[in-house]
PDB file of C-alpha atoms in Angstrom:
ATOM      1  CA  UNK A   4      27.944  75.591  -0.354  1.00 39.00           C
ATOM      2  CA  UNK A   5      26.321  72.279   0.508  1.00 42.00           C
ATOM      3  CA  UNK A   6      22.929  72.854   0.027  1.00 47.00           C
ATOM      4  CA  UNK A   7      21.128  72.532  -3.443  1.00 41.00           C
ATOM      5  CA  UNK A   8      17.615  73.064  -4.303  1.00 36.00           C
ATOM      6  CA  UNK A   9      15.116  70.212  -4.727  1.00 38.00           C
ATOM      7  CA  UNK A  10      14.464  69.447  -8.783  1.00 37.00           C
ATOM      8  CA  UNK A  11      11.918  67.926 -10.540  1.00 32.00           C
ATOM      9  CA  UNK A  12      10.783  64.778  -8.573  1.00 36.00           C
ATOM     10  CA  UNK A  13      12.426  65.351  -5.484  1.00 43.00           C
ATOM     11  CA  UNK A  14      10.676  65.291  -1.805  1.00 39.00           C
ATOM     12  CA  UNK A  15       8.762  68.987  -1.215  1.00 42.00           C
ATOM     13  CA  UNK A  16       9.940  70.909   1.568  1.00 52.00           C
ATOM     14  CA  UNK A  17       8.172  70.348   4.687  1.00 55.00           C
ATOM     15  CA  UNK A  18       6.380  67.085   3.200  1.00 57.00           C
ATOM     16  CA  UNK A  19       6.129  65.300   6.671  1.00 65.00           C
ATOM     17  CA  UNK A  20       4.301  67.100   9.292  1.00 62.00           C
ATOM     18  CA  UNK A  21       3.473  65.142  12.488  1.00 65.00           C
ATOM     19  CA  UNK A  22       3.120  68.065  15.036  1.00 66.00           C
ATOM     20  CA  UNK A  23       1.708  66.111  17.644  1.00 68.00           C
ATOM     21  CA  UNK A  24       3.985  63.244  17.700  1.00 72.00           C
ATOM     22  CA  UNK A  25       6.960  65.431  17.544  1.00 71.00           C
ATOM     23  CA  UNK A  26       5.661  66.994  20.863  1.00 73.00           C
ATOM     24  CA  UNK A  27       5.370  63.521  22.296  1.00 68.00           C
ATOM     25  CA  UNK A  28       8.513  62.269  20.635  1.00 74.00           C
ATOM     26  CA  UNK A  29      10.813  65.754  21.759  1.00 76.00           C
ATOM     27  CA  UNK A  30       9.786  64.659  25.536  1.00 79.00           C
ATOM     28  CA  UNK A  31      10.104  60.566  25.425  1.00 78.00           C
ATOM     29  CA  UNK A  32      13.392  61.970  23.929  1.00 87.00           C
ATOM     30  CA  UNK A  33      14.508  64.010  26.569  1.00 81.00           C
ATOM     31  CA  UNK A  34      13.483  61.807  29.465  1.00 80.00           C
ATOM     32  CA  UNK A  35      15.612  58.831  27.609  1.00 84.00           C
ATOM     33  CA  UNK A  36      18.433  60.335  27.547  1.00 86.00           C
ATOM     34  CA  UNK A  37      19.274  59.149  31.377  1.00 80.00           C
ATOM     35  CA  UNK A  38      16.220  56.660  31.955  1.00 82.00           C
ATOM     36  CA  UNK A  39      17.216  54.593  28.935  1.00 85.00           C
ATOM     37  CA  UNK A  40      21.141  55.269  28.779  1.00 89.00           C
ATOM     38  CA  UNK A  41      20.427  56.896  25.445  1.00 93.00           C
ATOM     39  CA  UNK A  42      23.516  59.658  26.017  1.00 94.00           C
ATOM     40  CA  UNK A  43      25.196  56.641  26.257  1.00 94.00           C
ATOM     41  CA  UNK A  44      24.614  55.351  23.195  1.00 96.00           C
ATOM     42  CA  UNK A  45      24.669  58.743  21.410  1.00 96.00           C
ATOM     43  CA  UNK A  46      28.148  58.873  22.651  1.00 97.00           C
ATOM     44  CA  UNK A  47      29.230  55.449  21.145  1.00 97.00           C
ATOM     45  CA  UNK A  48      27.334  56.373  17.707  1.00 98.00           C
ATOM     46  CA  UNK A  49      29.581  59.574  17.379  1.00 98.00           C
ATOM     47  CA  UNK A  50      32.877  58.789  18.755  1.00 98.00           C
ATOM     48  CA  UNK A  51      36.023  59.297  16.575  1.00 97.00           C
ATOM     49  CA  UNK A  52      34.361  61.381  13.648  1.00 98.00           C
ATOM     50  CA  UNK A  53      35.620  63.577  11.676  1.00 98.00           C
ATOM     51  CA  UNK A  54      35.581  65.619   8.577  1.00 98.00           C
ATOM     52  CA  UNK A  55      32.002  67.289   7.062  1.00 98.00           C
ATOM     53  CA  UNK A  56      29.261  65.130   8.568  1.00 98.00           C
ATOM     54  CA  UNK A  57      25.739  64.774   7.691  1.00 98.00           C
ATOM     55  CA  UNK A  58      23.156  63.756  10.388  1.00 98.00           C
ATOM     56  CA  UNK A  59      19.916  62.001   8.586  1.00 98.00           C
ATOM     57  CA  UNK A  60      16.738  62.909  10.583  1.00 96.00           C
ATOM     58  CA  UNK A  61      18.023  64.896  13.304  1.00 96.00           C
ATOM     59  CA  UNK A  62      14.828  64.673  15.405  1.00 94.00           C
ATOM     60  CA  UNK A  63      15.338  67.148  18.339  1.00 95.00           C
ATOM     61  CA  UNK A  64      18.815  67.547  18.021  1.00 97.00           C
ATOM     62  CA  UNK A  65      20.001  65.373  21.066  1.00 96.00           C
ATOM     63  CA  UNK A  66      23.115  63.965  18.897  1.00 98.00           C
ATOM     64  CA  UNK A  67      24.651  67.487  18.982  1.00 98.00           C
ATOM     65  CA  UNK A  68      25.898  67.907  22.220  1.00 96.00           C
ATOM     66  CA  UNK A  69      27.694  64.451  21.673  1.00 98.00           C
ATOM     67  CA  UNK A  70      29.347  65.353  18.576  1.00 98.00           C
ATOM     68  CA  UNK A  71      33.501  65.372  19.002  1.00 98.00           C
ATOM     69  CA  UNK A  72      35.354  68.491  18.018  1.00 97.00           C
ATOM     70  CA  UNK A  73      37.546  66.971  15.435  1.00 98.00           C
ATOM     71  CA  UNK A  74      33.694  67.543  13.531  1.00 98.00           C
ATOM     72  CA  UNK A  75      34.153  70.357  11.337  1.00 98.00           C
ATOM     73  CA  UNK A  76      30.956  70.446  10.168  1.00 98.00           C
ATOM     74  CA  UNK A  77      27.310  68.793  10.709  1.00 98.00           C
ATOM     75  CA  UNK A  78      24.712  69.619   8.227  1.00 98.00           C
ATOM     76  CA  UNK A  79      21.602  68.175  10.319  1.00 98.00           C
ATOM     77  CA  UNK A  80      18.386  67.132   7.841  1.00 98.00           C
ATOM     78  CA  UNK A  81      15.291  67.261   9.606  1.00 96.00           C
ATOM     79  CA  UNK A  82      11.728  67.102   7.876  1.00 94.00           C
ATOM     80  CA  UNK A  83       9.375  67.743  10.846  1.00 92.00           C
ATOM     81  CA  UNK A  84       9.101  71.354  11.628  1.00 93.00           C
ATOM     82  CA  UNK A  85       8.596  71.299  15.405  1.00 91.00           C
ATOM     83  CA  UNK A  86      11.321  68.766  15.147  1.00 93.00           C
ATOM     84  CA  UNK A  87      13.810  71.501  13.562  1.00 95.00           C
ATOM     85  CA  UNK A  88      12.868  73.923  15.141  1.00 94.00           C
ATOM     86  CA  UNK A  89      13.928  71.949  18.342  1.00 95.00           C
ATOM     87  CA  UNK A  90      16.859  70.803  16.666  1.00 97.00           C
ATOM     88  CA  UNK A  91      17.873  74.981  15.444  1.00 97.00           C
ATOM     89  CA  UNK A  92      18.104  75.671  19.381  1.00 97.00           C
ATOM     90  CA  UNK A  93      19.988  72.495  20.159  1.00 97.00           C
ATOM     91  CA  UNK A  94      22.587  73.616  17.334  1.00 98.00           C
ATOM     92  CA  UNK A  95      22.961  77.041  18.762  1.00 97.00           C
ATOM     93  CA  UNK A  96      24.173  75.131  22.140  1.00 96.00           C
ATOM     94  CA  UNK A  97      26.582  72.608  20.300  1.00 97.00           C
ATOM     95  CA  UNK A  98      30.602  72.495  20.236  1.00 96.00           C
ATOM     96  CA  UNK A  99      30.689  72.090  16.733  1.00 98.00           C
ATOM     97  CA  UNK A 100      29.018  73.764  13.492  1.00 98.00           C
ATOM     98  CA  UNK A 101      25.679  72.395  13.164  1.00 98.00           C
ATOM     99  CA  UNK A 102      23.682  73.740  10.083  1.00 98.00           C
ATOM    100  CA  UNK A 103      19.776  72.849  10.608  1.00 98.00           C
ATOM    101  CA  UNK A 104      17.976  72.153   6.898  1.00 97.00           C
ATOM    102  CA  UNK A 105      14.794  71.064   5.812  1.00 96.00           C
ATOM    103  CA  UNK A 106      14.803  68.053   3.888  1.00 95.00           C
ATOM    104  CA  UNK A 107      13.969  64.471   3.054  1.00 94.00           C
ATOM    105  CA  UNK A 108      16.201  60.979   3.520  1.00 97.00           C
ATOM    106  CA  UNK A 109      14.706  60.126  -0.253  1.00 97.00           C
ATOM    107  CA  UNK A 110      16.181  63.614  -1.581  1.00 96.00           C
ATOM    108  CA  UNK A 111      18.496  65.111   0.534  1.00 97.00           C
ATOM    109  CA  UNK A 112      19.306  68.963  -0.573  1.00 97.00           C
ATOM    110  CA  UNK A 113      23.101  68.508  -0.824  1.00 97.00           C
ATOM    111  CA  UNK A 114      25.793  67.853  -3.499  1.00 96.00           C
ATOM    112  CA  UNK A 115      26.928  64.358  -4.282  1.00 97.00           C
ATOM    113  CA  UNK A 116      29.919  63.039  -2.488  1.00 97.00           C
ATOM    114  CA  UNK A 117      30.064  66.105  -0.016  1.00 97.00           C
ATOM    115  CA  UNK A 118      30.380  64.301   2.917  1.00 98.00           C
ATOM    116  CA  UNK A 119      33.243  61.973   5.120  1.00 98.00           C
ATOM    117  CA  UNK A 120      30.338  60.154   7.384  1.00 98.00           C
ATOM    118  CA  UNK A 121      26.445  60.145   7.313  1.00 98.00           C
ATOM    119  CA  UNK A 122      24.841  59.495  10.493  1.00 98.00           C
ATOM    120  CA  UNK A 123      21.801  57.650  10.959  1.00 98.00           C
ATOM    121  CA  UNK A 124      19.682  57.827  14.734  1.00 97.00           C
ATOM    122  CA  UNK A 125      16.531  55.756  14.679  1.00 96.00           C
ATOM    123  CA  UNK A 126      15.516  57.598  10.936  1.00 96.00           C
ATOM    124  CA  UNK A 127      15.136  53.843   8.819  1.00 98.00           C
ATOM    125  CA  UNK A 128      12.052  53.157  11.052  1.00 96.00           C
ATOM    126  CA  UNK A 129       9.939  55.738   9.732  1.00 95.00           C
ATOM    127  CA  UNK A 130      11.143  56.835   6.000  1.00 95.00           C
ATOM    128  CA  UNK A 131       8.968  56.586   3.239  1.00 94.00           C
ATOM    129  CA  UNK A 132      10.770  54.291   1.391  1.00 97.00           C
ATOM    130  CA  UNK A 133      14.190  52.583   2.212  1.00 98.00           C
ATOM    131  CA  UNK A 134      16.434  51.271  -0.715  1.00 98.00           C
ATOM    132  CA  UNK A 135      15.735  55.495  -1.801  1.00 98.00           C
ATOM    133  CA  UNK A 136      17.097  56.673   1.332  1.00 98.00           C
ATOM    134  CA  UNK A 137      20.225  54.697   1.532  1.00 98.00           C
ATOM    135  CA  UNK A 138      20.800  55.361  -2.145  1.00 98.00           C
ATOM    136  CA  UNK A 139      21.196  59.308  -1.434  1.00 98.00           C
ATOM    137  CA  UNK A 140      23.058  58.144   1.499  1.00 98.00           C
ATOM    138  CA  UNK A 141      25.379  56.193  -1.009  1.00 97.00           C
ATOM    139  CA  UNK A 142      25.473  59.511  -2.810  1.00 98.00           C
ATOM    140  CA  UNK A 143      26.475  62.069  -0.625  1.00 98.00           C
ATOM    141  CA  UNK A 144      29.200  60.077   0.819  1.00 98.00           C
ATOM    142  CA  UNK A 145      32.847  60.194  -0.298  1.00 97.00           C
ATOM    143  CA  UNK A 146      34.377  56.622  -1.762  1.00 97.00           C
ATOM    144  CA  UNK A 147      35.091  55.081   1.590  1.00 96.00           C
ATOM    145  CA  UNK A 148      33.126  57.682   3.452  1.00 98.00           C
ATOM    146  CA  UNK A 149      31.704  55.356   6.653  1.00 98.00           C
ATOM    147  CA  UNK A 150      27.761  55.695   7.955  1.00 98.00           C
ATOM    148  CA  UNK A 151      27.589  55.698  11.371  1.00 98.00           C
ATOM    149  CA  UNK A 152      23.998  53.715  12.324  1.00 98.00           C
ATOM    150  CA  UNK A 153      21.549  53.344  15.509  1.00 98.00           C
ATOM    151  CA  UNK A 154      18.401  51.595  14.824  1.00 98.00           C
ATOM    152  CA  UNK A 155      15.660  49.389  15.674  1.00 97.00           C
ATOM    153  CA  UNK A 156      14.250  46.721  14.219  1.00 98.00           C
ATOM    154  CA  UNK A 157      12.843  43.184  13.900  1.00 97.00           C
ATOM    155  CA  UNK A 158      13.768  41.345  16.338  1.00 96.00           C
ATOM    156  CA  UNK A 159      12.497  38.480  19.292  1.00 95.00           C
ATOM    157  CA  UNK A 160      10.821  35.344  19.011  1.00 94.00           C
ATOM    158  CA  UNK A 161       8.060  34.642  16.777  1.00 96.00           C
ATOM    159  CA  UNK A 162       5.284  35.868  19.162  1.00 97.00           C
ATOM    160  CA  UNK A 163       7.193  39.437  18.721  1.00 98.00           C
ATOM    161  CA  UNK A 164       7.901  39.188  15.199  1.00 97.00           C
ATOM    162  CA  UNK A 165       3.702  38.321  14.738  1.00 98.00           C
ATOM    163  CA  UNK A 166       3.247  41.385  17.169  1.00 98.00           C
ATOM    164  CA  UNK A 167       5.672  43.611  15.641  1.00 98.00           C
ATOM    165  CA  UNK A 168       3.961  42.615  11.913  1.00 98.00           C
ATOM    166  CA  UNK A 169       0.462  43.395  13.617  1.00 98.00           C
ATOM    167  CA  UNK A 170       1.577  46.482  14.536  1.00 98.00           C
ATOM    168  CA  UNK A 171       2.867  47.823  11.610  1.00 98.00           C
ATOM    169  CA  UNK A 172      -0.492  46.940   9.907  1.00 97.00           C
ATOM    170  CA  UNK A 173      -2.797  48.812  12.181  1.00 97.00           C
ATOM    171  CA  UNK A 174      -2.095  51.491  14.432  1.00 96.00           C
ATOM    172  CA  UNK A 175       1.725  51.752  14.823  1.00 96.00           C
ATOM    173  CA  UNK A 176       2.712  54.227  12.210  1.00 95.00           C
ATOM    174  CA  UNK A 177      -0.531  56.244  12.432  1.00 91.00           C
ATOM    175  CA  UNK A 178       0.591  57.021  15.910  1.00 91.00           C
ATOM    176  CA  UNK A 179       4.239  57.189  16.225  1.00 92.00           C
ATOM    177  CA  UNK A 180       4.812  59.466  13.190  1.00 89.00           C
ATOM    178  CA  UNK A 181       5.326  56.766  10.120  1.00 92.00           C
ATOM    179  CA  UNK A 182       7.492  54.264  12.333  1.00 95.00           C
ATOM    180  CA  UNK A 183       7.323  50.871  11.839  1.00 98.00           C
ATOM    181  CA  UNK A 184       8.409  48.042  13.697  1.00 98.00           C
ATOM    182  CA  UNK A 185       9.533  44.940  11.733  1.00 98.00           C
ATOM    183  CA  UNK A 186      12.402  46.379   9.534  1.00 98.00           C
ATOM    184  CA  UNK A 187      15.417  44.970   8.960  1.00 98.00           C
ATOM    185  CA  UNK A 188      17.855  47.928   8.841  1.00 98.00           C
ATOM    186  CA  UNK A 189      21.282  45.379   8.635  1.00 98.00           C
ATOM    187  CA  UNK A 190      19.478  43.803   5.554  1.00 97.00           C
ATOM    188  CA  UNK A 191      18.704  47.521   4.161  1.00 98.00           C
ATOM    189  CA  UNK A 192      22.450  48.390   4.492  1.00 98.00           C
ATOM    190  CA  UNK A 193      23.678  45.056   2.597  1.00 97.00           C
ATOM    191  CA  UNK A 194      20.832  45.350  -0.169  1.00 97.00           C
ATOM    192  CA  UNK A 195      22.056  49.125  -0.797  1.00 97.00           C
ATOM    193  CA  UNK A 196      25.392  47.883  -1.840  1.00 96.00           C
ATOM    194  CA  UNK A 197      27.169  49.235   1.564  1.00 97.00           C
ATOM    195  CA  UNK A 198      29.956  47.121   3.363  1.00 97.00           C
ATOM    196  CA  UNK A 199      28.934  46.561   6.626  1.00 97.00           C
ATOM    197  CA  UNK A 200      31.265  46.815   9.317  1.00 96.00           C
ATOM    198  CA  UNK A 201      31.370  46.718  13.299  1.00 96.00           C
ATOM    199  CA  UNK A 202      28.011  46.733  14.358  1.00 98.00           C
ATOM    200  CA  UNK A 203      26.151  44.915  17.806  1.00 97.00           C
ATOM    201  CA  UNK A 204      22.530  44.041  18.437  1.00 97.00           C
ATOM    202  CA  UNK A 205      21.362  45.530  22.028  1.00 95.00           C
ATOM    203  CA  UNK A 206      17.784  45.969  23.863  1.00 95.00           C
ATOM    204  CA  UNK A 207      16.315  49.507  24.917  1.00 94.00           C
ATOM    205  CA  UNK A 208      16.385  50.038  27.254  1.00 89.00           C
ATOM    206  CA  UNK A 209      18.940  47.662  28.741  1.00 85.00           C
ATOM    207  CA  UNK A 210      17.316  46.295  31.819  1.00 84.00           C
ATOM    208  CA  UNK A 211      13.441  46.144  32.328  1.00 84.00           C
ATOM    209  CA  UNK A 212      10.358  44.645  30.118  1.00 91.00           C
ATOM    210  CA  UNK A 213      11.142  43.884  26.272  1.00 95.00           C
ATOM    211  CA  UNK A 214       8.784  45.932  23.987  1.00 96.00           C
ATOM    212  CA  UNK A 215       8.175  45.892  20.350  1.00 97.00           C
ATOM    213  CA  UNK A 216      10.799  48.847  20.222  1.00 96.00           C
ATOM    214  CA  UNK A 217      13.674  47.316  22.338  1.00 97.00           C
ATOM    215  CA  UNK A 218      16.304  45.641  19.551  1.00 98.00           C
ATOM    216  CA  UNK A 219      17.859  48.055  18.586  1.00 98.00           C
ATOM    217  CA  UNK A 220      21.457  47.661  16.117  1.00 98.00           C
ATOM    218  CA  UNK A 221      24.472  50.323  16.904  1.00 98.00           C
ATOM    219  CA  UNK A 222      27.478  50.197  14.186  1.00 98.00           C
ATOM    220  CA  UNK A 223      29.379  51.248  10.990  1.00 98.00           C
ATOM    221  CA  UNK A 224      28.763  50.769   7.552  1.00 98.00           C
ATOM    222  CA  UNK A 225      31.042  52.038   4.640  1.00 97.00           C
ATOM    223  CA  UNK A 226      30.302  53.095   0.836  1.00 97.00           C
ATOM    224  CA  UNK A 227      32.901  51.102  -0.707  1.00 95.00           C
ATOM    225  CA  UNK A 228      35.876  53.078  -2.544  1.00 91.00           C
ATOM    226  CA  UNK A 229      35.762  52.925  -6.201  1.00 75.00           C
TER     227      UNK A 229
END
């Protein structure tokens, strides 16, 4: 079994709760998924896994139908209950197993070095604290296990860096369910020890005006083997 209770210290169940930005965020979602090219993406971010997979943040569940079938398994972590419940339905309609659990990026509820690949899908933005996260992803991968990333970022000029910064300070996070705008989630990844390895920077969407949320990073990253 993969799943382990939380100890002493360890994230609560259920300890973020943004009900009306994951009503907001479950339709901006669903609508990007063509407007945006997001199945797109999704398809790049998943293609050629394999093994037990855990999915970091599963939001909505919109990864799931992209998922190949050499996946035997995707435990899915999702903190947000409207979010999970969202995601619960989307695993019901998936091609591989998809187990739906509540939990935290800071604690996740699984065993240490369960899993072949972590996947990570616009989750750095909004976690409580970083270097925590991607030290439990260090920890529930395999030696040589690979992380499989898609996030935005800093990024622009410095007009957009000042707005982005601005942002972050005021009413960004308040609004859009603890996400923040002026991370650096390559410099995360190399600060957390993990060996970075294909990755591109790319604007969302693609082709139209350049927001504070456009650069976005797609790639790989790999705990190193011992």
């Amino acid at each position: 079994m993969p799943l382990r209770s939380a100890g002493p210290g360890k994230v609560a169940r259920d300890a973020v709760h943004h009900p009306l930005f994951a009503r907001y965020y479950a339709s901006l979602s669903v609508a990007a998924e063509t407007r945006m090219g997001m199945a797109g993406v999704r398809e790049r971010l998943l293609a050629g896994l394999s093994g037990r997979v855990i999915e970091i943040g599963a939001g909505n569940g919109l990864n799931f139908s992209h998922y190949p079938r050499t996946v035997a398994e995707v435990v899915a972590i999702e903190p947000e209950r409207g979010l999970r419940q969202l995601a619960v339905e989307a695993a019901l309609r998936a091609d591989v197993p998809v187990d739906v659990v509540p939990g935290a990026a800071e604690a996740l509820p699984v065993k240490s070095e369960g899993f072949d690949a972590v996947v990570l899908s616009l989750v750095l933005c909004s976690v409580r604290d970083v270097p925590r996260a991607l030290g439990e992803v260090r920890r529930v991968l395999r030696p040589g296990g690979q992380v499989r990333f898609f996030e935005h970022g800093r990024g622009g000029g410095r007009a957009m860096g000042f707005t982005q910064r601005a942002l972050d300070r005021t009413v960004w996070p308040v609004l859009n369910g603890g996400c923040h705008l002026s991370r650096d989630p390559v410099g995360a990844f190399r600060d957390a020890g993990l060996e970075l390895g294909p990755y591109r920077r790319l604007l969302m969407p693609e082709k139209g005006p350049v927001l504070p949320t456009s650069f976005c990073v797609l790639g790989t990253a790999w705990r190193p083997p011992r």
